[in-house]
Amino acid sequence: MQSVLILLGPPGAGKGTQAVRLSSALSLPHVSTGDLFRENLKLGTPLGEKARGFMDAGRLVPDELVIDMLFDRVGRADCRGGFLLDGFPRTVAQAAALDARLNGAQVRAINLSVADAAVVERLTGRHTCRACGNVHHERFSPPAKAGVCDRCGGALYQRPDDSRDVVEKRLAVYREQTKPVEAHYRSRGVLSEVDGARKPDDVYTALLRAARGEVR
Ligand code: AP5
Ligand code: MG
Ligand code: ZN
């Protein structure tokens, strides 16, 4: 049976950071819609061009663009046994589309919660690798060599949507459009809650337990 793990939570909750570790521990490919859009942007595809304005403004990319891109990705052979979603679904319409597509898969959603003030601190200090997407933080997880990715040696940059004013906008969009997705999974009895405000290793341990269904 296909096993699908969904990481919910505000921008900056640590979804990407944790997804990398969970993906290898659980042998599920890590599928991040934000990363897929940034990949399209880098390649200069028409999809990337359409997404750019929304992303830079901290708004959501329209559902139909996201859903098509996501379904294309999870339709590939490596996702046959399941996958780990980071940043999708982000609207109730996206969640409903995913339900319709999955029918029969084993789904677990985990809500990673972090307070707004911590989100702002995390995102305005984040440095992302241009080559592999790995993230560092200037204080919480600095790279060994300034400006250079620990994982691949690529150049680090600050995402244009990590400026303070865009982060505030992303938080508002999250509250309005993404928060209701939690109820969608809670009502199906497949939602777990994990406190994302702790140290990365502690968050990871809690996520792994929730993913394995050991705790609610
Ligand atoms: P996306 O790339 O998904 O951004 P996001 O959801 O806002 O999430 P982030 O990547 O900012 O945060 P994260 O939770 O991954 O945190 P991270 O691990 O990096 O989406 C970008 C845009 O694309 C959207 O705004 C939208 O326009 C579009 N888009 C994407 N998906 C879409 C969809 N489904 N529908 C419509 N539009 C969509 O950690 C953050 C920082 O904190 C890092 O510096 C990290 O080192 C640090 N950190 C992590 N954990 C800890 C910890 N425990 N303690 C201290 N620091 C920590
Ligand atoms: Mg991310
Ligand atoms: Zn890298």
Coordinates of C-alpha atoms and ligand atoms in Angstrom, one line a residue:
M1 CA 0.0 0.0 0.0
Q2 CA 1.2 3.5 -0.8
S3 CA 2.3 5.4 2.3
V4 CA 1.9 9.2 2.3
L5 CA 3.3 11.4 5.0
I6 CA 2.3 15.1 5.0
L7 CA 4.1 17.8 6.9
L8 CA 1.9 20.8 7.7
G9 CA 2.9 23.9 9.5
P10 CA 3.7 27.6 9.0
P11 CA 6.5 28.9 6.9
G12 CA 9.8 28.4 8.8
A13 CA 8.4 25.6 11.0
G14 CA 11.3 23.4 9.9
K15 CA 9.4 21.3 7.4
G16 CA 12.3 21.2 4.9
T17 CA 15.0 20.7 7.5
Q18 CA 13.1 17.7 9.0
A19 CA 11.9 16.3 5.7
V20 CA 15.4 15.7 4.6
R21 CA 16.1 13.4 7.6
L22 CA 12.7 11.8 7.6
S23 CA 12.9 11.0 4.0
S24 CA 16.0 8.9 4.4
A25 CA 14.9 7.3 7.6
L26 CA 11.5 6.3 6.2
S27 CA 12.7 5.7 2.6
L28 CA 10.1 8.0 1.2
P29 CA 11.1 10.5 -1.5
H30 CA 10.9 14.1 -0.3
V31 CA 8.5 16.2 -2.4
S32 CA 8.5 19.9 -1.7
T33 CA 6.2 22.1 -3.9
G34 CA 8.3 25.2 -2.9
D35 CA 11.5 23.4 -4.1
L36 CA 9.8 22.3 -7.3
F37 CA 8.8 25.9 -8.1
R38 CA 12.3 27.1 -7.3
E39 CA 13.7 24.4 -9.6
N40 CA 11.3 25.7 -12.4
L41 CA 12.4 29.2 -11.7
K42 CA 16.1 28.3 -12.0
L43 CA 15.4 26.5 -15.3
G44 CA 13.4 29.4 -16.6
T45 CA 10.3 27.3 -17.4
P46 CA 6.9 28.9 -18.2
L47 CA 5.6 27.4 -14.9
G48 CA 8.4 29.0 -13.0
E49 CA 7.7 32.4 -14.6
K50 CA 4.0 32.1 -13.7
A51 CA 4.8 31.2 -10.1
R52 CA 7.5 33.9 -9.5
G53 CA 5.2 36.9 -8.8
F54 CA 3.1 35.0 -6.3
M55 CA 6.1 33.6 -4.5
D56 CA 8.0 36.9 -4.3
A57 CA 4.8 38.5 -2.9
G58 CA 4.4 35.8 -0.3
R59 CA 1.1 34.6 -1.8
L60 CA 0.0 31.1 -2.8
V61 CA 0.5 30.0 -6.4
P62 CA -3.0 29.2 -7.9
D63 CA -4.3 25.7 -7.0
E64 CA -4.4 24.4 -10.6
L65 CA -0.8 25.1 -11.3
V66 CA 0.4 23.5 -8.0
I67 CA -1.8 20.5 -8.3
D68 CA -0.8 19.7 -11.9
M69 CA 2.9 20.0 -10.9
L70 CA 2.5 17.9 -7.8
F71 CA 0.6 15.1 -9.5
D72 CA 3.2 15.0 -12.3
R73 CA 5.9 14.6 -9.6
V74 CA 4.2 11.9 -7.5
G75 CA 3.2 10.0 -10.6
R76 CA 6.9 9.1 -11.2
A77 CA 8.2 5.6 -10.4
D78 CA 10.1 6.6 -7.3
C79 CA 6.8 7.5 -5.6
R80 CA 5.1 4.3 -6.3
G81 CA 5.6 3.0 -2.7
G82 CA 4.8 6.4 -1.2
F83 CA 6.2 9.9 -0.6
L84 CA 6.7 12.7 1.9
L85 CA 5.0 15.9 1.2
D86 CA 6.5 19.2 2.4
G87 CA 4.4 22.4 1.6
F88 CA 1.4 20.6 0.1
P89 CA -1.5 20.7 0.5
R90 CA -1.8 24.3 1.5
T91 CA -5.5 24.9 0.7
V92 CA -8.5 22.8 1.4
A93 CA -9.0 22.5 -2.4
Q94 CA -5.5 21.0 -2.7
A95 CA -6.3 18.5 0.1
A96 CA -9.5 17.4 -1.6
A97 CA -7.7 17.0 -4.9
L98 CA -5.0 14.9 -3.2
D99 CA -7.7 12.7 -1.5
A100 CA -9.3 12.0 -4.8
R101 CA -6.0 11.1 -6.4
L102 CA -4.7 8.9 -3.6
N103 CA -7.7 6.7 -2.8
G104 CA -6.6 3.7 -0.7
A105 CA -3.2 5.1 0.4
Q106 CA -2.2 5.1 4.0
V107 CA -2.1 8.8 4.9
R108 CA -0.6 10.5 8.0
A109 CA -0.4 14.3 8.5
I110 CA 1.7 15.9 11.1
N111 CA 1.3 19.5 12.1
L112 CA 4.6 21.1 13.1
S113 CA 3.8 24.2 15.2
V114 CA 6.0 27.2 15.8
A115 CA 5.1 30.7 17.1
D116 CA 5.1 33.7 14.7
A117 CA 8.1 35.4 16.5
A118 CA 10.2 32.3 16.0
V119 CA 9.2 32.0 12.4
V120 CA 10.4 35.5 11.7
E121 CA 13.7 34.9 13.5
R122 CA 14.2 31.6 11.6
L123 CA 13.4 32.9 8.1
T124 CA 15.2 36.2 8.2
G125 CA 18.3 34.4 9.3
R126 CA 18.0 31.5 6.8
H127 CA 20.6 30.8 4.2
T128 CA 19.6 28.4 1.4
C129 CA 21.9 26.5 -0.9
R130 CA 21.4 27.5 -4.6
A131 CA 22.7 24.1 -5.8
C132 CA 20.9 21.5 -3.5
G133 CA 18.3 23.4 -1.5
N134 CA 19.9 22.5 1.9
V135 CA 19.2 25.2 4.5
H136 CA 21.4 26.8 7.2
H137 CA 20.7 29.5 9.7
E138 CA 23.2 32.2 10.5
R139 CA 22.9 31.5 14.2
F140 CA 21.0 28.2 14.7
S141 CA 22.9 26.0 12.2
P142 CA 25.7 28.0 10.6
P143 CA 27.7 26.5 7.8
A144 CA 31.3 25.5 8.6
K145 CA 32.5 28.1 6.0
A146 CA 30.5 31.3 5.6
G147 CA 28.4 31.4 2.4
V148 CA 29.1 27.7 1.5
C149 CA 26.7 24.8 1.9
D150 CA 28.0 22.1 4.2
R151 CA 26.3 19.3 2.3
C152 CA 27.4 20.1 -1.3
G153 CA 29.8 23.1 -1.3
G154 CA 27.3 25.2 -3.3
A155 CA 26.7 28.9 -2.7
L156 CA 24.3 30.0 -0.1
Y157 CA 21.7 32.8 -0.7
Q158 CA 18.8 34.5 1.1
R159 CA 15.5 33.7 -0.5
P160 CA 13.7 36.8 -1.8
D161 CA 10.6 35.8 0.2
D162 CA 12.6 35.7 3.4
S163 CA 12.6 39.5 3.9
R164 CA 10.7 40.5 7.0
D165 CA 7.7 42.1 5.2
V166 CA 7.2 39.1 2.9
V167 CA 7.5 36.7 5.9
E168 CA 4.7 38.6 7.6
K169 CA 2.6 38.3 4.5
R170 CA 3.3 34.6 4.3
L171 CA 2.2 34.1 7.9
A172 CA -1.1 35.9 7.2
V173 CA -1.7 33.8 4.1
Y174 CA -0.9 30.7 6.2
R175 CA -3.5 31.6 8.8
E176 CA -6.2 32.4 6.2
Q177 CA -5.7 29.6 3.7
T178 CA -3.6 26.8 5.1
K179 CA -4.7 26.6 8.8
P180 CA -8.1 25.1 7.7
V181 CA -6.2 22.1 6.1
E182 CA -5.5 20.9 9.7
A183 CA -9.2 20.3 10.3
H184 CA -9.4 18.4 7.1
Y185 CA -7.0 15.8 8.4
R186 CA -8.1 16.0 12.0
S187 CA -11.7 15.1 11.1
R188 CA -10.3 12.0 9.3
G189 CA -8.4 11.0 12.5
V190 CA -5.0 11.1 10.8
L191 CA -3.5 14.3 12.2
S192 CA -0.7 14.3 14.8
E193 CA 0.7 17.4 16.5
V194 CA 4.4 18.0 17.1
D195 CA 5.9 21.0 18.8
G196 CA 8.4 22.5 16.4
A197 CA 9.9 25.0 18.8
R198 CA 12.4 22.6 20.3
K199 CA 16.0 21.7 19.2
P200 CA 16.1 20.1 15.7
D201 CA 17.1 16.6 17.1
D202 CA 14.2 16.6 19.6
V203 CA 11.7 17.7 16.9
Y204 CA 13.1 14.9 14.6
T205 CA 12.6 12.2 17.3
A206 CA 9.0 13.4 17.9
L207 CA 8.2 13.5 14.2
L208 CA 9.6 10.0 13.6
R209 CA 7.4 8.6 16.4
A210 CA 4.3 10.4 15.0
A211 CA 5.1 9.2 11.5
R212 CA 5.3 5.6 12.7
G213 CA 2.0 6.0 14.5
E214 CA 3.5 5.5 17.9
V215 CA 1.9 8.7 19.3
R216 CA -0.9 11.0 18.3
Ligands
AP5_1 P1 7.9 26.9 0.6 O1 9.3 26.8 0.0 O2 7.2 25.6 0.9 O3 8.0 27.8 1.8 P2 7.3 27.7 3.2 O4 6.2 26.8 3.5 O5 6.9 29.1 3.5 O6 8.2 27.0 4.2 P3 9.7 27.4 4.3 O7 10.5 26.6 3.3 O8 9.9 28.8 4.4 O9 10.0 26.8 5.8 P4 10.3 25.4 6.3 O10 9.2 24.9 7.2 O11 10.7 24.4 5.2 O12 11.5 25.7 7.2 P5 13.1 25.3 7.1 O13 13.3 23.9 7.4 O14 13.7 25.8 5.9 O15 7.0 27.8 -0.4 C1 7.5 29.0 -1.0 C2 6.4 29.6 -1.8 O16 6.0 28.7 -2.9 C3 5.0 29.8 -1.1 O17 5.0 31.1 -0.4 C4 4.1 29.8 -2.3 O18 4.1 31.0 -3.1 C5 4.7 28.7 -3.2 N1 4.1 27.4 -2.9 C6 4.7 26.3 -2.4 N2 3.9 25.3 -2.2 C7 2.6 25.8 -2.6 C8 1.3 25.2 -2.6 N3 1.1 23.9 -2.2 N4 0.3 26.0 -3.0 C9 0.5 27.2 -3.4 N5 1.7 27.8 -3.4 C10 2.8 27.1 -3.0 O19 13.6 26.1 8.4 C11 13.6 27.5 8.4 C12 14.9 28.1 9.1 O20 14.9 27.7 10.5 C13 16.2 27.5 8.5 O21 17.2 28.5 8.5 C14 16.6 26.4 9.5 O22 18.0 26.2 9.6 C15 16.0 26.9 10.8 N6 15.5 25.9 11.7 C16 14.8 24.7 11.3 N7 14.5 24.0 12.4 C17 14.9 24.7 13.5 C18 14.9 24.5 14.9 N8 14.3 23.4 15.5 N9 15.4 25.4 15.7 C19 16.0 26.6 15.2 N10 16.1 26.8 13.9 C20 15.6 25.9 13.0
MG2 MG 10.9 24.6 3.1
ZN3 ZN 24.0 22.4 -1.1

